[in-house]
Each structure stands twice: as structure tokens, then as C-alpha cells.
Short mmCIF file of C-alpha atoms and ligand atoms in Angstrom, two decimals:
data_model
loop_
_atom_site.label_atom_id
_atom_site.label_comp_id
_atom_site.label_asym_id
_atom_site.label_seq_id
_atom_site.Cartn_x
_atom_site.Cartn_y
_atom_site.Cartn_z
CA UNK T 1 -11.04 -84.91 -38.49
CA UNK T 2 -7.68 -85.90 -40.21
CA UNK T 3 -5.14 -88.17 -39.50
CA UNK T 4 -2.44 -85.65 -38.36
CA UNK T 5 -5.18 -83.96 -35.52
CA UNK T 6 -4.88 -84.10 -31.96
CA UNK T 7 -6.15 -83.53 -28.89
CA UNK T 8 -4.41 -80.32 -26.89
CA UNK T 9 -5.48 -79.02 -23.69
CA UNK T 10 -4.91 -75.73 -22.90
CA UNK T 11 -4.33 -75.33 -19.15
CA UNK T 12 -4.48 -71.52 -16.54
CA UNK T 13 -3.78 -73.30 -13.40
CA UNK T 14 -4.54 -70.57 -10.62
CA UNK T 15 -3.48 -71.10 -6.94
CA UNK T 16 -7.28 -73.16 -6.03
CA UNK T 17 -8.11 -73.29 -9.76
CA UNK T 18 -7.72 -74.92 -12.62
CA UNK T 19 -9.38 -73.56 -15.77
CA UNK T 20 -8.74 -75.71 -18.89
CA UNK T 21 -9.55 -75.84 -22.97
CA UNK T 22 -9.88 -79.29 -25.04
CA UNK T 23 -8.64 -78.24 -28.80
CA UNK T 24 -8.87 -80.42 -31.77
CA UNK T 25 -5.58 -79.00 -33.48
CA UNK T 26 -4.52 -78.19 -36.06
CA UNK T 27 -7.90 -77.40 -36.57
CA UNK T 28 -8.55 -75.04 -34.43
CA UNK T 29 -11.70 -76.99 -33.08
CA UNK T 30 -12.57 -76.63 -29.47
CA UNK T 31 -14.39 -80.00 -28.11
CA UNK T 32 -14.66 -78.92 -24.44
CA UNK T 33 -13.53 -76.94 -21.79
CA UNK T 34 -14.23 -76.36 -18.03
CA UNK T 35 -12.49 -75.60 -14.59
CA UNK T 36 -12.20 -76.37 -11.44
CA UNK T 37 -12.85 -73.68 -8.47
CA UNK T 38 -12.01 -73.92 -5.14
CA UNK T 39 -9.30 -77.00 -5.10
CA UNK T 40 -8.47 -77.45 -1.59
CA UNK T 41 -11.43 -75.83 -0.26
CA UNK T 42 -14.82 -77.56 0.68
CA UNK T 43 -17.56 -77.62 -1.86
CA UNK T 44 -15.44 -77.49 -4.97
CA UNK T 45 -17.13 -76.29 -8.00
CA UNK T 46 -16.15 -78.82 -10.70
CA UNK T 47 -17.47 -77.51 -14.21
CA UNK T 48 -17.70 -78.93 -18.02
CA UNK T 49 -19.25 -77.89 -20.84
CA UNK T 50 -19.24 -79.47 -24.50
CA UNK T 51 -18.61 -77.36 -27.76
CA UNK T 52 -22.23 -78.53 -28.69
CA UNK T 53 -23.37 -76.44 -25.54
CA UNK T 54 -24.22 -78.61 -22.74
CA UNK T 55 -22.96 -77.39 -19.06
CA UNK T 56 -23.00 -80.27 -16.69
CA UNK T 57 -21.54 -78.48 -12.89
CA UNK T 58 -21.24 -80.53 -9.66
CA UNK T 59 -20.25 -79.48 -6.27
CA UNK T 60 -17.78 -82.01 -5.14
CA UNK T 61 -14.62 -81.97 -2.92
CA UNK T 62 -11.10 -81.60 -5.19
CA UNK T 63 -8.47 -81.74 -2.33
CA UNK T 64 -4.99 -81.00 -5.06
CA UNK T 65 -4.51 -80.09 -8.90
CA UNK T 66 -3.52 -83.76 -9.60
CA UNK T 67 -6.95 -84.66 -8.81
CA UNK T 68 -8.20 -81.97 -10.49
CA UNK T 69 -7.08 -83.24 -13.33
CA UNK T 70 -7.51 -86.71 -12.71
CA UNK T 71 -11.24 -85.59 -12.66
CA UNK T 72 -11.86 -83.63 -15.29
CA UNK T 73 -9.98 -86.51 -17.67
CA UNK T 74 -12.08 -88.89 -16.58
CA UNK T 75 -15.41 -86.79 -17.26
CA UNK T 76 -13.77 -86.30 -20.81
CA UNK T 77 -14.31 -90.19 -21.28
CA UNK T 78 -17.39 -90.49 -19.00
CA UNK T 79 -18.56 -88.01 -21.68
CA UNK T 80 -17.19 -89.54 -24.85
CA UNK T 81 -15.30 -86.62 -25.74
CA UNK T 82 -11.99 -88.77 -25.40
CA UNK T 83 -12.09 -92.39 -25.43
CA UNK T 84 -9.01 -92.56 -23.45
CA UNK T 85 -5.55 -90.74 -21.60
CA UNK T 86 -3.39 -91.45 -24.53
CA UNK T 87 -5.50 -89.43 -26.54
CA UNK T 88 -4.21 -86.15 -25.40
CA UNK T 89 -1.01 -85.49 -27.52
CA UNK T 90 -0.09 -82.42 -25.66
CA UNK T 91 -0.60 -79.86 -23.01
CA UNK T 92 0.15 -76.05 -22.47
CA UNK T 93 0.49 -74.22 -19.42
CA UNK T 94 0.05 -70.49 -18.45
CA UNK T 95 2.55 -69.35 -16.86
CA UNK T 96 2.60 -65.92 -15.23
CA UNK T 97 5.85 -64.74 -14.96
CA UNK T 98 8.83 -65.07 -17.21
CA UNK T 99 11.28 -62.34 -16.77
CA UNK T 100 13.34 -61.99 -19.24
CA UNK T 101 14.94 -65.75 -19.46
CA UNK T 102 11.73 -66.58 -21.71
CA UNK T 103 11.04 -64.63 -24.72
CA UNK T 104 9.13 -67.39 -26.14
CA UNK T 105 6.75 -70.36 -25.62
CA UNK T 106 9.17 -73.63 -24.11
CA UNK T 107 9.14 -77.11 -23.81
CA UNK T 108 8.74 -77.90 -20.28
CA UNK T 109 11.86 -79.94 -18.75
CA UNK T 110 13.48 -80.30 -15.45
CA UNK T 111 15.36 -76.83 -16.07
CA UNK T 112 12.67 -74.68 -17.68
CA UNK T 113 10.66 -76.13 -14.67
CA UNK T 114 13.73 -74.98 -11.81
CA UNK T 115 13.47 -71.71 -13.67
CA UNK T 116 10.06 -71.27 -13.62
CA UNK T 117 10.30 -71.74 -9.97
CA UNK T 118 13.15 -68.83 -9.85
CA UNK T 119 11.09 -66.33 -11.09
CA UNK T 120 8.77 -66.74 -8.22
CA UNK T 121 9.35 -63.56 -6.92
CA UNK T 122 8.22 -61.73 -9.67
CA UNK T 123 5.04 -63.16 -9.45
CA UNK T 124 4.33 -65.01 -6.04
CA UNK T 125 1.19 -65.54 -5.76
CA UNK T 126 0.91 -67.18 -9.99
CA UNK T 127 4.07 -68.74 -10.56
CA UNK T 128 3.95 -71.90 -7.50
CA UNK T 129 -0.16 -72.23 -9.22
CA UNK T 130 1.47 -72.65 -12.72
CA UNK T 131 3.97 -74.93 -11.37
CA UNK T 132 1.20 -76.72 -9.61
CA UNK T 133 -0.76 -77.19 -12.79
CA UNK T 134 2.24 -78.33 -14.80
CA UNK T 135 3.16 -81.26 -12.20
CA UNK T 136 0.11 -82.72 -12.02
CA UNK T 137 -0.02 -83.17 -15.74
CA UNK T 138 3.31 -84.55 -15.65
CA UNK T 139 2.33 -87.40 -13.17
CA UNK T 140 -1.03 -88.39 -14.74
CA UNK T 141 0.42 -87.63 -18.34
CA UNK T 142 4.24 -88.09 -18.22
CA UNK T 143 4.75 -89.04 -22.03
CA UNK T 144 3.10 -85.92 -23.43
CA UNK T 145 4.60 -82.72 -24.53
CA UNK T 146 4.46 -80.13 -22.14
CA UNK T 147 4.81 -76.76 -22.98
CA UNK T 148 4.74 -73.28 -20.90
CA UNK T 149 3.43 -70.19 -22.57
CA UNK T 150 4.50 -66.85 -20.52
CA UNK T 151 2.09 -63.95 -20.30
CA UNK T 152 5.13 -61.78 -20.09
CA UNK T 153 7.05 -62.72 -23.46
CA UNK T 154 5.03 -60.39 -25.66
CA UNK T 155 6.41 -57.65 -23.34
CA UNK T 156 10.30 -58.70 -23.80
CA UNK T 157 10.44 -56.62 -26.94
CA UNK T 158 9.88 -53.32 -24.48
CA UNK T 159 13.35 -50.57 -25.41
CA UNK T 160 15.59 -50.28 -22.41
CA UNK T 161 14.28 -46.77 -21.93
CA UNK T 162 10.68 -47.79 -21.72
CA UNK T 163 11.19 -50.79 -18.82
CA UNK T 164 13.28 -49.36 -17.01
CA UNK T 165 12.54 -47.63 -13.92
CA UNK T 166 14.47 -44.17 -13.13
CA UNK T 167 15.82 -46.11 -10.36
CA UNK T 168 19.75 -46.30 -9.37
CA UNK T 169 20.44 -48.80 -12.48
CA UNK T 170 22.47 -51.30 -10.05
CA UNK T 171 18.82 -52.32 -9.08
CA UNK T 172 17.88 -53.89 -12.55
CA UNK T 173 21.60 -54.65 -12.80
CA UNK T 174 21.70 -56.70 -9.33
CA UNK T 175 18.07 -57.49 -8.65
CA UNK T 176 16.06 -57.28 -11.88
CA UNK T 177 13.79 -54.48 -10.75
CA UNK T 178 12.03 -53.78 -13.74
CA UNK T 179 8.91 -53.34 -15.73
CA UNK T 180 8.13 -56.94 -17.26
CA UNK T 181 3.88 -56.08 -18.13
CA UNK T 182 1.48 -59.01 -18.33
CA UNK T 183 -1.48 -60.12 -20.10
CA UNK T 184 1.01 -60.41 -22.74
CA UNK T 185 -0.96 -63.95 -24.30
CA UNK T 186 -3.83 -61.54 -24.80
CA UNK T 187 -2.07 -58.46 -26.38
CA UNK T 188 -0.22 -60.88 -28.98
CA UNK T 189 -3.37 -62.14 -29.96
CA UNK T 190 -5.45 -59.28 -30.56
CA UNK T 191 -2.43 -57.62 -32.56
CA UNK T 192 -2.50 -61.00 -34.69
CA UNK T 193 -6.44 -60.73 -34.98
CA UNK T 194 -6.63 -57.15 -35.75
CA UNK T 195 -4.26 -57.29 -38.88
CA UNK T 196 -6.71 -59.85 -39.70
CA UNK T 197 -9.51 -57.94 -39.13
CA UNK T 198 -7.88 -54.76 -41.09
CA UNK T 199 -6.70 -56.57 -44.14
CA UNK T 200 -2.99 -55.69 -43.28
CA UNK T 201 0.29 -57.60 -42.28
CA UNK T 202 0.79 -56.99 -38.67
CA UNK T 203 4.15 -55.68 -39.49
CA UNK T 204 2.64 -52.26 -41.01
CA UNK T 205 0.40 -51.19 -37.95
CA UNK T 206 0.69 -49.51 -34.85
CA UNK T 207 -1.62 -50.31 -32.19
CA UNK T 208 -2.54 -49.58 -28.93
CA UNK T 209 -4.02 -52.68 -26.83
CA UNK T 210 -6.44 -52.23 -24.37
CA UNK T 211 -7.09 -55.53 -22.24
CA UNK T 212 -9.63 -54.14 -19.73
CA UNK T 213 -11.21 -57.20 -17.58
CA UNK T 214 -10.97 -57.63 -13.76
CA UNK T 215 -7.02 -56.81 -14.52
CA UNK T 216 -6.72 -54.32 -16.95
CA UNK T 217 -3.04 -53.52 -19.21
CA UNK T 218 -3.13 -50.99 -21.96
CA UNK T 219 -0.43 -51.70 -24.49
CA UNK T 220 1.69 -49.72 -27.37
CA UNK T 221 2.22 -52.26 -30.31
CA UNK T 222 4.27 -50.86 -32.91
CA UNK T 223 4.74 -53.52 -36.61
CA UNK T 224 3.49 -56.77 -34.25
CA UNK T 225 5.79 -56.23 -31.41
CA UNK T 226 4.97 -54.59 -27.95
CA UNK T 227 7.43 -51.33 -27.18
CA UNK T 228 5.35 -50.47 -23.48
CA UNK T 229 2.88 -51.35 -21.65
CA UNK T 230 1.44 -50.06 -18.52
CA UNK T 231 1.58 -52.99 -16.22
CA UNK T 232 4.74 -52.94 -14.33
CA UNK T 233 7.32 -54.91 -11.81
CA UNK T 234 4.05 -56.77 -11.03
CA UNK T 235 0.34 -56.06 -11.92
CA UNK T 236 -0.12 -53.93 -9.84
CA UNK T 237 1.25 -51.01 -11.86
CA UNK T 238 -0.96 -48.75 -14.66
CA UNK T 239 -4.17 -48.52 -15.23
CA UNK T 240 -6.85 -48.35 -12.40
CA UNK T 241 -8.24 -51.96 -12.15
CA UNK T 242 -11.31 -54.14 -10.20
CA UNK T 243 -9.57 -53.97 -7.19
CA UNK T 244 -5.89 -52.80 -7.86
CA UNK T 245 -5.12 -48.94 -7.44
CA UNK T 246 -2.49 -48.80 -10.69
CA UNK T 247 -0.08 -46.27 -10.65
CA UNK T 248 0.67 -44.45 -7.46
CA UNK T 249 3.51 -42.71 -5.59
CA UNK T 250 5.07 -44.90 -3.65
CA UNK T 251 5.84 -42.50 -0.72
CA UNK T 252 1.89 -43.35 0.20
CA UNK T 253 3.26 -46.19 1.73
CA UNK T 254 5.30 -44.83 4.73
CA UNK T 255 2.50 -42.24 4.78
CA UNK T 256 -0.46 -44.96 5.07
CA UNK T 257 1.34 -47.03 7.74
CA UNK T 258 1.77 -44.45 10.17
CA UNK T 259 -1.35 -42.93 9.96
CA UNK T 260 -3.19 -45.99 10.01
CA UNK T 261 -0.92 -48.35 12.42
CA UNK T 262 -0.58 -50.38 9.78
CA UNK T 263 2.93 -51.87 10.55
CA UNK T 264 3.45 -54.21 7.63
CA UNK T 265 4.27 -53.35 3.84
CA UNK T 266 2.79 -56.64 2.71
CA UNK T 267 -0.50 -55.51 4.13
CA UNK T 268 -0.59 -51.94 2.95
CA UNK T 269 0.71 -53.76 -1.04
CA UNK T 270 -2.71 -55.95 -0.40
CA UNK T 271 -4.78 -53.14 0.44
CA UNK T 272 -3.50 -51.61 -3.32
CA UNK T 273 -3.96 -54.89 -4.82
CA UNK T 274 -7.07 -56.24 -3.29
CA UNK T 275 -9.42 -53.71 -1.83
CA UNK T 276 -8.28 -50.97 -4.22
CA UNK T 277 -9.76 -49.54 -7.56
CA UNK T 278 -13.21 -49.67 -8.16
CA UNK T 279 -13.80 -51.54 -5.54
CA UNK T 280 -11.87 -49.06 -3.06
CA UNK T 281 -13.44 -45.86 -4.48
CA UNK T 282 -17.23 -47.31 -4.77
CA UNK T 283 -17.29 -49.21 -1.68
CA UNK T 284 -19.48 -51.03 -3.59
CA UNK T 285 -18.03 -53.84 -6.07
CA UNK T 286 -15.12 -54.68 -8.41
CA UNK T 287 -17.50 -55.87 -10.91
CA UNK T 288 -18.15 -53.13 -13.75
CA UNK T 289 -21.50 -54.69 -14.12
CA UNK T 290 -22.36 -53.46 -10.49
CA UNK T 291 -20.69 -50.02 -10.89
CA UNK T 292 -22.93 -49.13 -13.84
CA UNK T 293 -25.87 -50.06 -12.47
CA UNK T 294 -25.11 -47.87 -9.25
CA UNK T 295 -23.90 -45.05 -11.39
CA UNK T 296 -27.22 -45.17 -12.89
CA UNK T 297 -29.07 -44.76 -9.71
CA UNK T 298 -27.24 -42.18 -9.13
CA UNK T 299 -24.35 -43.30 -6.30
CA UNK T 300 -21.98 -40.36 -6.18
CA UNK T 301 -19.07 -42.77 -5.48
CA UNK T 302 -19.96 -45.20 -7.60
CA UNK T 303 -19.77 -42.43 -10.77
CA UNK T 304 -16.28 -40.89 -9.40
CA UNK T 305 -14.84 -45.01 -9.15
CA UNK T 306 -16.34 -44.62 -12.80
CA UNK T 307 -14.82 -41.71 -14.33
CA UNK T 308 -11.56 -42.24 -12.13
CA UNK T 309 -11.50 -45.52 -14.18
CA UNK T 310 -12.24 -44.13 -17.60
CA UNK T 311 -9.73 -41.24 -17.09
CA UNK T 312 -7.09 -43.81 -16.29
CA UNK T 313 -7.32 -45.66 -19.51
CA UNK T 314 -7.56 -42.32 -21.75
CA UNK T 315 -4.48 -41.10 -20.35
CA UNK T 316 -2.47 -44.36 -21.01
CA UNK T 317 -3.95 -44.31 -24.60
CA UNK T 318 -2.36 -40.57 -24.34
CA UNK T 319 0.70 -41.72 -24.03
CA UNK T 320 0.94 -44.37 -26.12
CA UNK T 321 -0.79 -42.12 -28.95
CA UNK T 322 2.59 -39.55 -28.23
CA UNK T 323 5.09 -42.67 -28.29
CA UNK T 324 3.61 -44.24 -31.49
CA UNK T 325 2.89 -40.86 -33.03
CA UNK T 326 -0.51 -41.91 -33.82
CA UNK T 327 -2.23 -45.70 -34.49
CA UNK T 328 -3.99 -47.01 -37.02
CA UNK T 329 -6.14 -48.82 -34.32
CA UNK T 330 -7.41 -49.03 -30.77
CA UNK T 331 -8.28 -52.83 -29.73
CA UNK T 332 -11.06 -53.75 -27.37
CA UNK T 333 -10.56 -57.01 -25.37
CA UNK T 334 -11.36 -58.75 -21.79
CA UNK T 335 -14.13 -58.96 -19.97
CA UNK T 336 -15.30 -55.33 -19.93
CA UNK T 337 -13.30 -54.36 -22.93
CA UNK T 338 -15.09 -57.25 -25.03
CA UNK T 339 -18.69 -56.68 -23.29
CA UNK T 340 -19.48 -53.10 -22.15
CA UNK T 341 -20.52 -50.30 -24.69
CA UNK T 342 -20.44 -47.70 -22.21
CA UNK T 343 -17.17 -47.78 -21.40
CA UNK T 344 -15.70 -47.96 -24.49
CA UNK T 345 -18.21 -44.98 -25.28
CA UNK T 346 -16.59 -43.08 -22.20
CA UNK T 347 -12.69 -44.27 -23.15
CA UNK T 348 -13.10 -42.83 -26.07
CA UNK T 349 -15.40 -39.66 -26.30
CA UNK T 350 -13.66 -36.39 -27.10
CA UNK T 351 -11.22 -37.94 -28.19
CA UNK T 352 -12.33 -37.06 -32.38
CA UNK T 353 -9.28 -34.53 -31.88
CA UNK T 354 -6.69 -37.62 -31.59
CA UNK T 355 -8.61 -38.95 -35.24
CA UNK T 356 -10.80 -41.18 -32.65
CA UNK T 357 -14.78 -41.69 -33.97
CA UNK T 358 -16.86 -44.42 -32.47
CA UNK T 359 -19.55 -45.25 -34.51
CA UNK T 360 -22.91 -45.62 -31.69
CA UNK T 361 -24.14 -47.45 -34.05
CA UNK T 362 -21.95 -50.71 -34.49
CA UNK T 363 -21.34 -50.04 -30.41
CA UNK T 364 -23.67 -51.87 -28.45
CA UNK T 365 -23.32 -55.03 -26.41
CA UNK T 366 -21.90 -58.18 -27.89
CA UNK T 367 -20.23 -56.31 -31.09
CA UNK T 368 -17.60 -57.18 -32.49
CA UNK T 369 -15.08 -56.39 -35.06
CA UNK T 370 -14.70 -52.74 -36.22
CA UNK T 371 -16.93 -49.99 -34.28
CA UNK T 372 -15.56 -46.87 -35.57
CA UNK T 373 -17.17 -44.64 -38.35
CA UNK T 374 -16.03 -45.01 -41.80
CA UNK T 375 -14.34 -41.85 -41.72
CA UNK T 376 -12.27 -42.46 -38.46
CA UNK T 377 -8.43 -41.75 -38.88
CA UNK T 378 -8.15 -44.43 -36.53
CA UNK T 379 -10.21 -47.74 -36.57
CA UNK T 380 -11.66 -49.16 -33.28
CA UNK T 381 -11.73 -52.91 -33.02
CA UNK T 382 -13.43 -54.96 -30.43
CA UNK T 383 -11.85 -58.34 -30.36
CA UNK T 384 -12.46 -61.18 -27.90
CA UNK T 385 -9.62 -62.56 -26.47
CA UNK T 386 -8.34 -66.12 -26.65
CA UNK T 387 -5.38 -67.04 -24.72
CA UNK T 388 -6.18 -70.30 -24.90
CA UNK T 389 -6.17 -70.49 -28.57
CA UNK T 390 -2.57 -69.24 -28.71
CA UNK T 391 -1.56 -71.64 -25.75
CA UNK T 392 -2.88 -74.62 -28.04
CA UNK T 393 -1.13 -73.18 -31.12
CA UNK T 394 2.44 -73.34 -28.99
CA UNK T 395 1.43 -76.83 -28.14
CA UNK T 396 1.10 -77.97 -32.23
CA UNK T 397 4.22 -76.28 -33.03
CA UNK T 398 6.03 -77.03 -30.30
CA UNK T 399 5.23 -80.63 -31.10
CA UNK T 400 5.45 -80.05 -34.78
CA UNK T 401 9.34 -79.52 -33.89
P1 AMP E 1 -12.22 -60.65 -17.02
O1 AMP E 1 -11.23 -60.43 -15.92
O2 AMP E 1 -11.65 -60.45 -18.39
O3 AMP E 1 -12.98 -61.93 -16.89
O4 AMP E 1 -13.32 -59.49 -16.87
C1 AMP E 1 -14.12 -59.36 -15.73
C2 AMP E 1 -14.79 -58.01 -15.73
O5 AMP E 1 -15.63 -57.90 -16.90
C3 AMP E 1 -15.69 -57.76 -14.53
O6 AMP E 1 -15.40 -56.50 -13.96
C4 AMP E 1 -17.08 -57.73 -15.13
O7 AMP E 1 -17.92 -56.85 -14.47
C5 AMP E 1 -16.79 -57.20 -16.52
N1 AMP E 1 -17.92 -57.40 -17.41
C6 AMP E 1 -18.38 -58.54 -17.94
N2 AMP E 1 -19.49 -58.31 -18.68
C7 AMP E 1 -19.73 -56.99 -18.61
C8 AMP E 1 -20.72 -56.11 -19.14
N3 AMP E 1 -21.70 -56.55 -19.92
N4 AMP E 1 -20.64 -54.79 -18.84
C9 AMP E 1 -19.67 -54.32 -18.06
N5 AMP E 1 -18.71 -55.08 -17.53
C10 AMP E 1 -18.74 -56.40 -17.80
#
């Protein structure tokens, strides 16, 4: 290591989790990383594992974040990973929501923080979890730089005409109802990784994004900066998801509470969130894993939750293929994105017409890099994500400053 590295920790604090990423930077070099499941809760999972491999997991109780971290710190020296606290130089945070105050990573102070906390409503179940993760690193590390990376700044490049809703414009004016996207840590750095990939500065492609885990966004990246993407107000919006419907028409809501007796919005907006999308349509699972294998033995709802899904995401690539008048690639990411052959087979068959050839060949599971046929108009990349990485890389310049 040189003189100049130092320890960063890359931090997505969820509302009874806290996931986190040990970086040697500027290196690059991840040392450890781990999380924390079910803070609060009895029985908390409390997970580690080194870069060399080993996984140690223990099933203790975690009652906040602060000890959370307190924990995981001192496995970090039980482990001689870090010999001590002070080691740690710095510390980023995921933070859901931005709106349109934060266009780029920030140092965390007492007014970002009051800010952060603002934009609650545009993400209320992420934002207080963020905020949650950033105070407890404040009290057990108060000297450090802290530094807040939003997964919505990508998306503050969007035209006027693409985030705005066709709503009476007093709304956005008054209220800020608006599109705003997410995953936007992930869409930056696939863009950044695909220029790589393709030899090119990012400033000459179009691209169109597909993020496709549990949550799914499809994005339209035109010369390294995002000009639409499908997620909306709030997540909810877009593609179909795991367990979130994606676009819908929002008179279903009246509609749905009568018939059903339903008598609260909130419940009828969880019922789209939660027990929606694959999940709703199967009856089965959100879990792509468990939807192919029941498509394969033949469970009619389990292949309509399946081509429902694979005919969302063509048409969003559609759309962006009209807006961008054509890409010069089509990025794989996320969990199902990154892992499953089939659906990227699916997104993308008979679609030769658009320029569009997937090699079979360089698609199976666990590829990576470029998976379309040498004669494709249009590469196809499969990249794997890394959020973290880019969350670390704030931290060093942030501190660099
Ligand atoms: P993420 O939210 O990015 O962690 O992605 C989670 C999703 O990835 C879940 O729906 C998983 O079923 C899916 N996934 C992970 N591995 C595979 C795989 N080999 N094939 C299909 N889906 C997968």
C-alpha cells in the first residue's frame, strides 16, 4: 500500500439494515465488506467476509445502527483488517432521495443533513434509514469525512419535457411532483464502465441502461448523461419489478378500493409496491430464480408473470431506442440483469430489426463484458454493478478537496 491510501467504507444503510464495503483507496482495493440484517429485530444476522474469501456469520441481537456499527468496527480489528477506529479516513452514505437540491455527491454537515431529512417525502420509507446510517457514523466516528452519494443525481440531467408529468404545472411548481428516477449510482457506473469496455469516451455514446434486480429502472444515456429514465415520482413507476406493478393508470385506485373495501390509499400504493409484479401475477415468488424454474414446469402463471416482465423491459428499450434514435449499446446490470441468460435472451429476441444480435454463445451464466455478435449494429454489454465503488470514489475526492 502507499503512503497517501486509506481506509473508506462505503455504507447502504436500509431501515433494519446496514450493508457496508471496506476500500483501500485510491487503490481501488476492497479489504472487507458485510451487513447487518434485521437491526431491531431478534436474531440479527450479523455478516463479514474478507477480500481473501472467508465468511464468518453470527446470529446475534443488534438493537440500533450505532451498534451496528459499533460491531462490525470492532470485528474489523478482532479480524486484523484495521488495527484501530482512526484508521478509517472516511465514510460514504447512500442516500435515496435527492430531489433536485443535490446534483452531486456532498459533504455531510448539519444542513445537507436537515435537507436530507426534507426530502423525506420523496422517499419515506429510505431517506430516515440513510439518515440513520449517517448518525451513527457521526457519533462513533465524528472526525471523519462524511459524505452522501444520491441515487437520484445521475437522473438530474433529465429535459424538462421528459420529468415532467402532464400534470397542471402548479404541481411541480408548488409541490415538486415530478419524475426524479433512481438507481441512478448504478446507471452512472455502468455508462462509465461501458465506454471502458467499448474503447470510447463516454461523451460519444448513447446508451440505454437496463438495471434489472429485485427493483428494476431502464435508462436513456445520451454522451455520459441520463435524459429519462423509467422510474418515476418514486420507484414505483416503469418497468414491471419483483414485487412492484410499474406503470399503471392511476384511476385503478378509486376502482380497487371500492370493489375491494379497501378504504385506504396507503394500502392499495402497498399492494402495487409490495405484493405486485412477479410476485402478484405468479402467486408464486418475486425471485426470478423461482419464476424460471416454475415456468419450466410448466406453471401457466408463472410464464405470463414471465413474459409480462420481459415485454415490459422491451417496450421501455422501445422508447428509449425512438428518443436516442438508436444506441450504440444496451447494458446489462443487477441481480438478474448481471446473472440470468434467459432473460436477457427473451429482452432481446426479435429485436435484430432494431440492429439488436445476441451472440448465444458469449450468453450464458456468469458472462460478462460484450455478448453481442460481431456484426451487431448495437453492442450488448453485461456489466456488474458497483455502487459501492463509486460511493468510495466520492469519499477520496471529496476528501482530496
Ligand atoms: P438485486 O435486487 O440486484 O439483488 O437482484 C435480485 C434479483 O436477482 C432476484 O429477483 C433474483 O432472483 C435475481 N437473480 C439472481 N441470480 C439470478 C439468476 N441466476 N437467474 C435469475 N435471476 C437471478
Amino acid at each position: 500500500m502507499s503512503k497517501a491510501s486509506s481506509k473508506i467504507i462505503a455504507i447502504n444503510a436500509g431501515s433494519s439494515s446496514l450493508k457496508w464495503q471496506l476500500y483501500n483507496m485510491p487503490e481501488e482495493i476492497v479489504l472487507a465488506k458485510g451487513m447487518v440484517e434485521r437491526i431491531g429485530l431478534p436474531n440479527a444476522i450479523f455478516t463479514i467476509k474478507r477480500a481473501k474469501g472467508e465468511k464468518f456469520e453470527r446470529i446475534v441481537d443488534v438493537s440500533t445502527h450505532e451498534l451496528a456499527v459499533q460491531m462490525f468496527l470492532d470485528e474489523l480489528i478482532s479480524l486484523n483488517i484495521i488495527s484501530a477506529y482512526e484508521e478509517i479516513k472516511g465514510v460514504g452514505h447512500r442516500v435515496v432521495a435527492g430531489g433536485e437540491f443535490f446534483k452531486n455527491s456532498v459533504v455531510i454537515d448539519e444542513i445537507v443533513l436537515k435537507k436530507i431529512a426534507d426530502l423525506i417525502e420523496l422517499a419515506p420509507l429510505h431517506n430516515p434509514a440513510n439518515i440513520q446510517g449517517i448518525k451513527a457514523f457521526q457519533k462513533i466516528l465524528p472526525k471523519i469525512i462524511s459524505v452522501a452519494v444520491f441515487d437520484t443525481a445521475f437522473h438530474t440531467t433529465m429535459s424538462t419535457e421528459n420529468y415532467l408529468y402532464p400534470l397542471p404545472k402548479k404541481y411541480y411548481e408548488k409541490y415538486g411532483a415530478r419524475k426524479y428516477g433512481a438507481h441512478g449510482t448504478s446507471h452512472f457506473y455502468v455508462t462509465q464502465k461501458s465506454a471502458e469496455l467499448l474503447g470510447e469516451s463516454v461523451d460519444k455514446l448513447k446508451l440505454i441502461t437496463c438495471h434489472i434486480g429485485n427493483g428494476a429502472s431502464i435508462t436513456a444515456v445520451r454522451y455520459g448523461v441520463s435524459i429519462d429514465t423509467s422510474m418515476g415520482f418514486t420507484p414505483l413507476a416503469g418497468v414491471m419489478m419483483g414485487t412492484r406493478t410499474g406503470d399503471i393508470d392511476p384511476s385503478l385506485i378509486p376502482f380497487l378500493m371500492e370493489k375491494t373495501g379497501i378504504n385506504s390509499v396507503q394500502e392499495i400504493i402497498d399492494i402495487f409496491n409490495k405484493k405486485s409484479g412477479l410476485l402478484g401475477v405468479s402467486g408464486i415468488s418475486s425471485d426470478m430464480r423461482d419464476i424460471i424454474v416454475a415456468c419450466k414446469e410448466g406453471n401457466k402463471d408463472a410464464i405470463l408473470a414471465f413474459t409480462m416482465y420481459i415485454n415490459r423491459i422491451k417496450k421501455y428499450i422501445g422508447q428509449y431506442l425512438a428518443l436516442l434514435n438508436g444506441v450504440d449499446a444496451i447494458i446489462f446490470t443487477a441481480g438478474i440483469g448481471e446473472n440470468s441468460d434467459i432473460v436477457r435472451s427473451k429482452i432481446l429476441e426479435g429485436m435484430d430489426w432494431f440492429g439488436l444480435e445476441i451472440d448465444e454463445s458469449k450468453n450464458f451464466p456468469g458472462a460478462e463484458g460484450i455478448i453481442s455478435t460481431l456484426s451487431s449494429k448495437v453492442k450488448i454489454l453485461v456489466i456488474p454493478t458497483d455502487e459501492e465503488l463509486v460511493i468510495a470514489r466520492a469519499v477520496e475526492k471529496l476528501k482530496k478537496k
